PDB file of N, CA and C in Angstrom:
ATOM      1  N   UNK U   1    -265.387   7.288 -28.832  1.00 63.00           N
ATOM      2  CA  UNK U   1    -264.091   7.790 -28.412  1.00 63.00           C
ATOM      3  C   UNK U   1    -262.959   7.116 -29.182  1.00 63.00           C
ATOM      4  N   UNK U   2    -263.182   5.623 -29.389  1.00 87.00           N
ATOM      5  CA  UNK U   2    -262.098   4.724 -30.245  1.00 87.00           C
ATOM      6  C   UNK U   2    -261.861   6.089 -31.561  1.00 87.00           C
ATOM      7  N   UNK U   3    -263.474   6.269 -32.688  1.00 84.00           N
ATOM      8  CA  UNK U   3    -262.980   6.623 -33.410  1.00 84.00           C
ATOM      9  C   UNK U   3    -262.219   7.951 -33.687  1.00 84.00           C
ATOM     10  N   UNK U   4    -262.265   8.842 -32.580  1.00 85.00           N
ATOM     11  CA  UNK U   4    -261.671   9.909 -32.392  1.00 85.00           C
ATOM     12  C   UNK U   4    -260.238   9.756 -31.947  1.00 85.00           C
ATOM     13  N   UNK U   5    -259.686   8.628 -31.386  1.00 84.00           N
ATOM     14  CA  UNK U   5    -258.090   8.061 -30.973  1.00 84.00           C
ATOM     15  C   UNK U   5    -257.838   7.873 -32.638  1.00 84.00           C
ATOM     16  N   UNK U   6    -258.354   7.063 -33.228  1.00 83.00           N
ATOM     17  CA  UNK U   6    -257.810   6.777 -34.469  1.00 83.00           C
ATOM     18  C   UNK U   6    -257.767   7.762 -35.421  1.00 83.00           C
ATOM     19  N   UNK U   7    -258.595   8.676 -35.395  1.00 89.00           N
ATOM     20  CA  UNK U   7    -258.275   9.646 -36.082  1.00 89.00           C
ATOM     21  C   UNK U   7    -256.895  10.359 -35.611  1.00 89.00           C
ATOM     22  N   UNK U   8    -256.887  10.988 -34.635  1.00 88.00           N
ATOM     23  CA  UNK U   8    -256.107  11.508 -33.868  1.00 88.00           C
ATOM     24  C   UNK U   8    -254.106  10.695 -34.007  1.00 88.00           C
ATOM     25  N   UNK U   9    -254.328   9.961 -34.018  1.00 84.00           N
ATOM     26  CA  UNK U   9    -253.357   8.799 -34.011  1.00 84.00           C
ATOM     27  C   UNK U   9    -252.974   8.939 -35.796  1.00 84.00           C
ATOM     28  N   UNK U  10    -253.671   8.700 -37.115  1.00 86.00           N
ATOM     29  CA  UNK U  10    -253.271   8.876 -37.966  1.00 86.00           C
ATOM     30  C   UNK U  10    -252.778  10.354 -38.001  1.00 86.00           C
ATOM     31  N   UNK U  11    -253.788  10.963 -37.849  1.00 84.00           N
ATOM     32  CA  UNK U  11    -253.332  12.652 -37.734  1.00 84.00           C
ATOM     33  C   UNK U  11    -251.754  12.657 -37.886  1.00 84.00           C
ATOM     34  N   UNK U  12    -251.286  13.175 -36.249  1.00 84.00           N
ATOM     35  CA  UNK U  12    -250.052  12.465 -35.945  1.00 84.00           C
ATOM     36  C   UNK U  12    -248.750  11.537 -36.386  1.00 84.00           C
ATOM     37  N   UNK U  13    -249.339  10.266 -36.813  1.00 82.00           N
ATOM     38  CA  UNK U  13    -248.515   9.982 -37.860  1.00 82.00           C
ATOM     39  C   UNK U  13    -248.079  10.747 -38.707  1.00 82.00           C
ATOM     40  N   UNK U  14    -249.100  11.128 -39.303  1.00 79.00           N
ATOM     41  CA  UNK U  14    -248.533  11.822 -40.775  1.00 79.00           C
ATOM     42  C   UNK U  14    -247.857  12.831 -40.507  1.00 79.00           C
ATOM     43  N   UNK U  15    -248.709  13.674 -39.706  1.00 79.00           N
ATOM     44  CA  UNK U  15    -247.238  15.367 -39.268  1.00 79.00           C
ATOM     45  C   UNK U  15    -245.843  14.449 -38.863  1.00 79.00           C
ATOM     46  N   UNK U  16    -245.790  13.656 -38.495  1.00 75.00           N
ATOM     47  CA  UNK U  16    -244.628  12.886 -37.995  1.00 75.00           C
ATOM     48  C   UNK U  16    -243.614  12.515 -38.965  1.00 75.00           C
ATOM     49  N   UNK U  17    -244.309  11.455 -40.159  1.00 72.00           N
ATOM     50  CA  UNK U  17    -243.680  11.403 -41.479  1.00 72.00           C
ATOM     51  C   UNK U  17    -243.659  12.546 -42.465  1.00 72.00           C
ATOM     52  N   UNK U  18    -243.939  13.805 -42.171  1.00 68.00           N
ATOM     53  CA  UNK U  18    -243.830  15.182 -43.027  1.00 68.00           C
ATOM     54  C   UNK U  18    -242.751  15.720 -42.555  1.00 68.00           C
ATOM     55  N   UNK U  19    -243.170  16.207 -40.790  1.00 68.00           N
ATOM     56  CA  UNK U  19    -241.315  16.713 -40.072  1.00 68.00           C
ATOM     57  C   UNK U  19    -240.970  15.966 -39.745  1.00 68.00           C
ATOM     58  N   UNK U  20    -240.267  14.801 -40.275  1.00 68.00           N
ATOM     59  CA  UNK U  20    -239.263  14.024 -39.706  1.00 68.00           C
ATOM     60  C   UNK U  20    -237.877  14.740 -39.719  1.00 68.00           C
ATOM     61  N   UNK U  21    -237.694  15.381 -40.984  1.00 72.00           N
ATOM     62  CA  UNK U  21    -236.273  14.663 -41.574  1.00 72.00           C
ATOM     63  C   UNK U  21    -236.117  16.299 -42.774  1.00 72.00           C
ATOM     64  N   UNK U  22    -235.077  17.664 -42.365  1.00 79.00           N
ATOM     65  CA  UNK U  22    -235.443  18.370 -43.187  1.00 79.00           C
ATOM     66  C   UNK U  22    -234.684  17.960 -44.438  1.00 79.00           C
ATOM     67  N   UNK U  23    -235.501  18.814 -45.633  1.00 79.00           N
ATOM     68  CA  UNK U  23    -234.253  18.061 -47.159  1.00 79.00           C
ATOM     69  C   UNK U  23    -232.797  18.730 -47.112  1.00 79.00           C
ATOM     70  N   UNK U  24    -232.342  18.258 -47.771  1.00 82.00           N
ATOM     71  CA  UNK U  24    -230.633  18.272 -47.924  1.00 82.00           C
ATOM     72  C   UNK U  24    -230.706  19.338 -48.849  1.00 82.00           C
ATOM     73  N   UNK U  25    -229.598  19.760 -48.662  1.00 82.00           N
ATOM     74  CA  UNK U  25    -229.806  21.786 -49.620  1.00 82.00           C
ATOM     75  C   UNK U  25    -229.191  21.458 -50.368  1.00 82.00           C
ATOM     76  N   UNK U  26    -229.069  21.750 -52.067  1.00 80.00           N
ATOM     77  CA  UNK U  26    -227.948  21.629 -53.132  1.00 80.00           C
ATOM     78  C   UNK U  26    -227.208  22.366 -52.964  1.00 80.00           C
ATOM     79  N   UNK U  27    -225.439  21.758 -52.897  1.00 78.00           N
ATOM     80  CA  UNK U  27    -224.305  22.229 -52.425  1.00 78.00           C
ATOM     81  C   UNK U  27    -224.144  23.568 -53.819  1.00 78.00           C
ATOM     82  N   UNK U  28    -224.156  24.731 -53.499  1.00 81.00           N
ATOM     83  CA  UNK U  28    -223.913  25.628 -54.008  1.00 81.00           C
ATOM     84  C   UNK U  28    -222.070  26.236 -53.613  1.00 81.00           C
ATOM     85  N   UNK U  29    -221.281  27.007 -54.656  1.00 79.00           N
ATOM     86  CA  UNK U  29    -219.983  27.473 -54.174  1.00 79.00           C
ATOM     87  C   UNK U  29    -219.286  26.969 -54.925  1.00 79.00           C
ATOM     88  N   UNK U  30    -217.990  27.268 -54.250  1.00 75.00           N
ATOM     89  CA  UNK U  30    -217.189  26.714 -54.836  1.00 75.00           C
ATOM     90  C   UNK U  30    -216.401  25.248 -54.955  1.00 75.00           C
ATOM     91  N   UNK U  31    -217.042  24.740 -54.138  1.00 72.00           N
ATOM     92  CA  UNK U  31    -217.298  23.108 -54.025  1.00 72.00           C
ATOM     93  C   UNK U  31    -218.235  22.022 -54.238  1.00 72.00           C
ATOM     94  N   UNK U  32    -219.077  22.926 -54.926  1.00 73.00           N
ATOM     95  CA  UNK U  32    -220.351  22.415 -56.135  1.00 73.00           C
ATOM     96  C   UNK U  32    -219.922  21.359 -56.934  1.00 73.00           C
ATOM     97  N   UNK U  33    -218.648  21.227 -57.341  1.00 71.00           N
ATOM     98  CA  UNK U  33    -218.558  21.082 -58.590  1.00 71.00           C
ATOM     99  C   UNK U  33    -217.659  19.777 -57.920  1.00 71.00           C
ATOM    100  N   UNK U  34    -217.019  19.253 -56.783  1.00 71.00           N
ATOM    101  CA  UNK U  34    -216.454  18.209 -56.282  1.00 71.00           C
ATOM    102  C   UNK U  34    -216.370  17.033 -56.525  1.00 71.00           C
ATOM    103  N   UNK U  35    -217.663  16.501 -57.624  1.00 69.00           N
ATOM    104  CA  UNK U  35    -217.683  15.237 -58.073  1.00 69.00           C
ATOM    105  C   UNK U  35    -216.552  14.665 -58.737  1.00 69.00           C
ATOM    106  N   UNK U  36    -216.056  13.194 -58.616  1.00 69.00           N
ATOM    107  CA  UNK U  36    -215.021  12.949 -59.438  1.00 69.00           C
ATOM    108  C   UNK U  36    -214.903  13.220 -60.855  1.00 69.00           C
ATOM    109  N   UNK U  37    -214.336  12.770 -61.803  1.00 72.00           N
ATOM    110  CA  UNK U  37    -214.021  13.029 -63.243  1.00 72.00           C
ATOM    111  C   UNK U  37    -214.420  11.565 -63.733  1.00 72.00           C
ATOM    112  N   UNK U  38    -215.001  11.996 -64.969  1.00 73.00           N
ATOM    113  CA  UNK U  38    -215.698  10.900 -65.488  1.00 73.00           C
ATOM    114  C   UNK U  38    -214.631   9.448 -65.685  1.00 73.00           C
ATOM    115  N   UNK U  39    -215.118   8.138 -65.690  1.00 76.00           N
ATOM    116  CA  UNK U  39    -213.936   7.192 -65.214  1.00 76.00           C
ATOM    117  C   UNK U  39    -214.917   6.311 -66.096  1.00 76.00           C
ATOM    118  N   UNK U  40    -214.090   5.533 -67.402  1.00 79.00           N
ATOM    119  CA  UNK U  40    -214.845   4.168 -67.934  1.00 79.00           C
ATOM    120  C   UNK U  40    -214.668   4.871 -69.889  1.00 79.00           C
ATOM    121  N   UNK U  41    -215.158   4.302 -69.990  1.00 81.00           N
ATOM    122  CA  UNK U  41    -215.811   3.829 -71.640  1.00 81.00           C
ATOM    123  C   UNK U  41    -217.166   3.948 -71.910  1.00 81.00           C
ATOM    124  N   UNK U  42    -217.283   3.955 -73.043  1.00 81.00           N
ATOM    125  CA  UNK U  42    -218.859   3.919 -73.333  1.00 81.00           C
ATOM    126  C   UNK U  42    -218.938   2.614 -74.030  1.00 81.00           C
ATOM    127  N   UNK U  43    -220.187   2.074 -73.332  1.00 82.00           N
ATOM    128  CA  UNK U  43    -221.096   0.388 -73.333  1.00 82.00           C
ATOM    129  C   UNK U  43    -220.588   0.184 -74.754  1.00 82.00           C
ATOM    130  N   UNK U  44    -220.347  -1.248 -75.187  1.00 83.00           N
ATOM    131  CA  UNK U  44    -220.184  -1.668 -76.222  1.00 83.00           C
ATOM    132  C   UNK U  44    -221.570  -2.675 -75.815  1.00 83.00           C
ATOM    133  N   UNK U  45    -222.580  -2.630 -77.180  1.00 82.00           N
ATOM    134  CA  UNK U  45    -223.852  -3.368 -77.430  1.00 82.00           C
ATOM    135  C   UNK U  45    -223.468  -4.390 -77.770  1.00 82.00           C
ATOM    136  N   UNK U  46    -224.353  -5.685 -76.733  1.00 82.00           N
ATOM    137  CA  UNK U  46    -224.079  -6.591 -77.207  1.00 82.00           C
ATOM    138  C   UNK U  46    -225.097  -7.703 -77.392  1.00 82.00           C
ATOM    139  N   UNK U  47    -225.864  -8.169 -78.507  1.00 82.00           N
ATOM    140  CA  UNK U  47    -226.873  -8.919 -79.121  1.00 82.00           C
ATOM    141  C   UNK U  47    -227.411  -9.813 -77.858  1.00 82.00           C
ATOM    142  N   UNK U  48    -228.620 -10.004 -77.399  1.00 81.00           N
ATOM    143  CA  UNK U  48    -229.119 -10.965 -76.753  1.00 81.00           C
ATOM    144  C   UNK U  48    -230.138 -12.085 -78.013  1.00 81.00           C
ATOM    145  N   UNK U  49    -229.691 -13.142 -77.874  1.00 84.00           N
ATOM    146  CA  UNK U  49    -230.792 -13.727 -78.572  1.00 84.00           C
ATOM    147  C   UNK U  49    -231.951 -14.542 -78.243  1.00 84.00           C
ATOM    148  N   UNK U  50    -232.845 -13.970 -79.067  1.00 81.00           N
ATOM    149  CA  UNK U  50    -234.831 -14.256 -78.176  1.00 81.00           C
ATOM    150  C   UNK U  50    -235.173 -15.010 -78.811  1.00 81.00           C
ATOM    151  N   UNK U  51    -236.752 -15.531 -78.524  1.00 85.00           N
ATOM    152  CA  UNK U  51    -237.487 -15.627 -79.771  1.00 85.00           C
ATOM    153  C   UNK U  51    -237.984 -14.893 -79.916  1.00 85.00           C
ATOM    154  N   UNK U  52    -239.288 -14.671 -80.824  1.00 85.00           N
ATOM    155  CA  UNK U  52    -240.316 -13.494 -81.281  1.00 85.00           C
ATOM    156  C   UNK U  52    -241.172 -13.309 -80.732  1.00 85.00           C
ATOM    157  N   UNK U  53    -241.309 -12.223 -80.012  1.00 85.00           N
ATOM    158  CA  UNK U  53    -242.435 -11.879 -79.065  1.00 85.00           C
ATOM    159  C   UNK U  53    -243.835 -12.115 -79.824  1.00 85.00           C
ATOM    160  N   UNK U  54    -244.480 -12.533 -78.853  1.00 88.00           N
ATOM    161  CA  UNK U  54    -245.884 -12.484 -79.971  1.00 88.00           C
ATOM    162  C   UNK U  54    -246.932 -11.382 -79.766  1.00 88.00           C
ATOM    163  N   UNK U  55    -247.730 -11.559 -80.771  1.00 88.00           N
ATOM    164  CA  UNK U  55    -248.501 -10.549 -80.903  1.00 88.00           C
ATOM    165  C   UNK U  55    -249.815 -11.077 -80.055  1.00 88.00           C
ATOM    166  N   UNK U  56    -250.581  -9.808 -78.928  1.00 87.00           N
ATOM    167  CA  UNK U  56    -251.501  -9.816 -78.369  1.00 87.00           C
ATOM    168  C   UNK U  56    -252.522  -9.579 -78.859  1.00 87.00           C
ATOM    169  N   UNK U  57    -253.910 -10.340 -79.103  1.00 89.00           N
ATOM    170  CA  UNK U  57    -254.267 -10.339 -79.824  1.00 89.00           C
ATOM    171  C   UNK U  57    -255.405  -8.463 -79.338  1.00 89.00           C
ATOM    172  N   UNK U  58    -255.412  -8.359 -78.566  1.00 88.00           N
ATOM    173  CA  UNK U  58    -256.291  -7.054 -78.010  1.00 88.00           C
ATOM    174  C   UNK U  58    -255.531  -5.903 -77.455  1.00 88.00           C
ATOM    175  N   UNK U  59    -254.243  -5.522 -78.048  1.00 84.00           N
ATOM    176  CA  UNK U  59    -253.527  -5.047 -77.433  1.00 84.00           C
ATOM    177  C   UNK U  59    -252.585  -4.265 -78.529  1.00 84.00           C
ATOM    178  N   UNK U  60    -252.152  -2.856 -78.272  1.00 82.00           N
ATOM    179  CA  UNK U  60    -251.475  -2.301 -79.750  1.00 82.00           C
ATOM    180  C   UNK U  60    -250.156  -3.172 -80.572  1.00 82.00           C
ATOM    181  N   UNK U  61    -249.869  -3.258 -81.564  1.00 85.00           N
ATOM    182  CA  UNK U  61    -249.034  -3.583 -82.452  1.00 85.00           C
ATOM    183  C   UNK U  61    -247.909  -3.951 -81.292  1.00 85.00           C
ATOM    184  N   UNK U  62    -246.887  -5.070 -81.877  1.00 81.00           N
ATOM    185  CA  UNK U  62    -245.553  -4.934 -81.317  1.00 81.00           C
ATOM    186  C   UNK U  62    -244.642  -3.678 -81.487  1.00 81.00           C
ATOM    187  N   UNK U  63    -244.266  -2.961 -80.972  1.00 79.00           N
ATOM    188  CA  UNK U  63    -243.183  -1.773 -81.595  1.00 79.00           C
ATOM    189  C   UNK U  63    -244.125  -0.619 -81.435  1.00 79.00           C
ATOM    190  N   UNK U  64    -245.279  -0.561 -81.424  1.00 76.00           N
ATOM    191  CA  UNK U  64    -246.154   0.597 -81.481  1.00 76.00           C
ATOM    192  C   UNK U  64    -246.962   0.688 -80.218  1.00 76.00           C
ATOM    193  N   UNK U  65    -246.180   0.258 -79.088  1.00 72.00           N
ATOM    194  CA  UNK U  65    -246.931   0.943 -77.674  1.00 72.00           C
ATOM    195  C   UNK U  65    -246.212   1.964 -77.069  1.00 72.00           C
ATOM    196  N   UNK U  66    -246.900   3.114 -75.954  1.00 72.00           N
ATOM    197  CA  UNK U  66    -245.505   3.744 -75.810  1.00 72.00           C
ATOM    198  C   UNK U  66    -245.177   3.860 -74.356  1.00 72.00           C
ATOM    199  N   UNK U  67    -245.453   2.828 -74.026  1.00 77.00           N
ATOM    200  CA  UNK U  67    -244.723   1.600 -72.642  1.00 77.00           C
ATOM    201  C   UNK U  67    -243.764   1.145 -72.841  1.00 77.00           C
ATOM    202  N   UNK U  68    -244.070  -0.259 -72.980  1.00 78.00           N
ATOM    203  CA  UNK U  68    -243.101  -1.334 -72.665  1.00 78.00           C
ATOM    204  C   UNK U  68    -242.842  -1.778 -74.086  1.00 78.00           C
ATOM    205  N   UNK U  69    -242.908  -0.948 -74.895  1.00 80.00           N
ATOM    206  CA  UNK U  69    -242.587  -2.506 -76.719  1.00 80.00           C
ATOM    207  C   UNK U  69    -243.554  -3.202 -77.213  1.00 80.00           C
ATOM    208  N   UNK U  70    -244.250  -3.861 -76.129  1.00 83.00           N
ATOM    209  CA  UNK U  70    -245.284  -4.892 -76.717  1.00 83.00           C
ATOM    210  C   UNK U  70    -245.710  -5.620 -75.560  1.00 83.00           C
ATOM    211  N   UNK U  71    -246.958  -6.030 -75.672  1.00 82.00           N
ATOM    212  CA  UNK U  71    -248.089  -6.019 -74.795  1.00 82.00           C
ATOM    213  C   UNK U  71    -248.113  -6.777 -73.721  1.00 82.00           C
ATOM    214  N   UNK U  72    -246.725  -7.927 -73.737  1.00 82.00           N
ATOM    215  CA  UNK U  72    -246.193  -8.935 -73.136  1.00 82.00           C
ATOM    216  C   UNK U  72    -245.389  -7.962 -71.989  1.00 82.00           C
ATOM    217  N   UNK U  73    -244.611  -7.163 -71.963  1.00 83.00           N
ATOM    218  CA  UNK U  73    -244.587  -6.044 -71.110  1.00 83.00           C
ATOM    219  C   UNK U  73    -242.600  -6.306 -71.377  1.00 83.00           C
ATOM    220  N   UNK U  74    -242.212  -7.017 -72.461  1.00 82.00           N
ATOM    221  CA  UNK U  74    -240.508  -7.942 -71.520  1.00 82.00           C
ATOM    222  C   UNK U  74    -239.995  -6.729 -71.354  1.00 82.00           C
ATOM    223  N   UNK U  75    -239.823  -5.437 -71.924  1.00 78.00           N
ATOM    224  CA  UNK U  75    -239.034  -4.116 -72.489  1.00 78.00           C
ATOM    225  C   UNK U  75    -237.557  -4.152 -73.095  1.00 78.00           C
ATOM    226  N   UNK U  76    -237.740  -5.467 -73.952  1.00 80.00           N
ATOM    227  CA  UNK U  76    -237.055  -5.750 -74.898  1.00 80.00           C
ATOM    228  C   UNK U  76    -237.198  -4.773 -76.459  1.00 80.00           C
ATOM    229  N   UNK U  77    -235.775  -4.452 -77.261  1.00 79.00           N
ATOM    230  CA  UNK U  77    -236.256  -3.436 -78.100  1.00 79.00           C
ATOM    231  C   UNK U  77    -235.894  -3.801 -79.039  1.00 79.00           C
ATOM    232  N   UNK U  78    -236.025  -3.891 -80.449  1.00 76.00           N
ATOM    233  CA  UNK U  78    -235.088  -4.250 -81.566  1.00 76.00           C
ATOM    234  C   UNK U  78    -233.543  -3.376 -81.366  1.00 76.00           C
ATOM    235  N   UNK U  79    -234.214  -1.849 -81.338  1.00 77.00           N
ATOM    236  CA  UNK U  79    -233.073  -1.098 -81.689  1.00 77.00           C
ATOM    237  C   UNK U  79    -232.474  -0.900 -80.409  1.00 77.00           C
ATOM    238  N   UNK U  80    -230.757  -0.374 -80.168  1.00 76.00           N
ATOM    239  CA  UNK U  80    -229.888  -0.649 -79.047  1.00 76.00           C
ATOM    240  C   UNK U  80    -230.257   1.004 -78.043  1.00 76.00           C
ATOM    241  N   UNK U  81    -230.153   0.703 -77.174  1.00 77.00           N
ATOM    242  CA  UNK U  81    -230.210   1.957 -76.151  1.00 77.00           C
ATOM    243  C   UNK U  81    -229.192   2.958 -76.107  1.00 77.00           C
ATOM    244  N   UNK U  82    -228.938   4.457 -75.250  1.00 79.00           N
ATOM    245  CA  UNK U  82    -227.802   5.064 -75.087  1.00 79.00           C
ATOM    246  C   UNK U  82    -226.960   4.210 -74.711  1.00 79.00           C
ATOM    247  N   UNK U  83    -225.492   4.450 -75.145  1.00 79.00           N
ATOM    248  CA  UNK U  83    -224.372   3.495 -75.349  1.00 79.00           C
ATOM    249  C   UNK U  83    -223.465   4.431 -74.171  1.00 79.00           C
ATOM    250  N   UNK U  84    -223.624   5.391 -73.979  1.00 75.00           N
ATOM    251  CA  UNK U  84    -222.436   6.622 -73.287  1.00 75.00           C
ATOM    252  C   UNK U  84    -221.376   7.172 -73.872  1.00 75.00           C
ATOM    253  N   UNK U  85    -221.932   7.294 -74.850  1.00 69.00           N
ATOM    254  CA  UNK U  85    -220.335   8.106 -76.082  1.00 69.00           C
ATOM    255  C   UNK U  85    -219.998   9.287 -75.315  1.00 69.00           C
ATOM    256  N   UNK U  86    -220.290   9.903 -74.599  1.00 66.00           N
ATOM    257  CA  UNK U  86    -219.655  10.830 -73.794  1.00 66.00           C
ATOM    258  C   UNK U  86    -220.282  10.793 -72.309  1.00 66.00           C
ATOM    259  N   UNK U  87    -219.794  11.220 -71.353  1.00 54.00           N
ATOM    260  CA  UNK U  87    -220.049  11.206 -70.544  1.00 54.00           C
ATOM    261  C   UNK U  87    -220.700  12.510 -70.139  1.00 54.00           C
TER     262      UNK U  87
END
């Protein structure tokens, strides 16, 4: 009987965490568009200085994984990221 409560009991849960909560509808109309106006600058890059990541010895090239950079995982990059030249 226990294992039939516990079943029963997860059951439950879960319909519970499914209809909790219905989703939020995307605001369609003419008030769609309400967000403020873009506000700021675009990032000026600015050099962090490291040492040299090293190379793993069982693990792809530095620069040639297509994760994290290198096998050490930092997600450090040579080259600079989107800056926000426009918004």
């Amino acid at each position: 009987m226990t294992r039939v409560a516990g079943i029963l009991g997860v059951l439950i849960l879960a319909w519970a965490a499914v209809a909790g909560v219905p989703p939020v509808p995307i605001p369609e109309g003419p008030d769609a568009n309400s967000v403020p106006a873009f506000l700021g600058s675009p990032a000026v890059p600015q050099r962090i200085p490291a040492p040299r990541i090293p190379q793993h010895p069982f693990m792809a090239p530095n620069g040639r994984s297509n994760v994290h950079d290198d096998a050490y995982m930092t997600d450090t990059y040579v080259g600079s990221g989107p800056l926000g030249r426009t918004p």
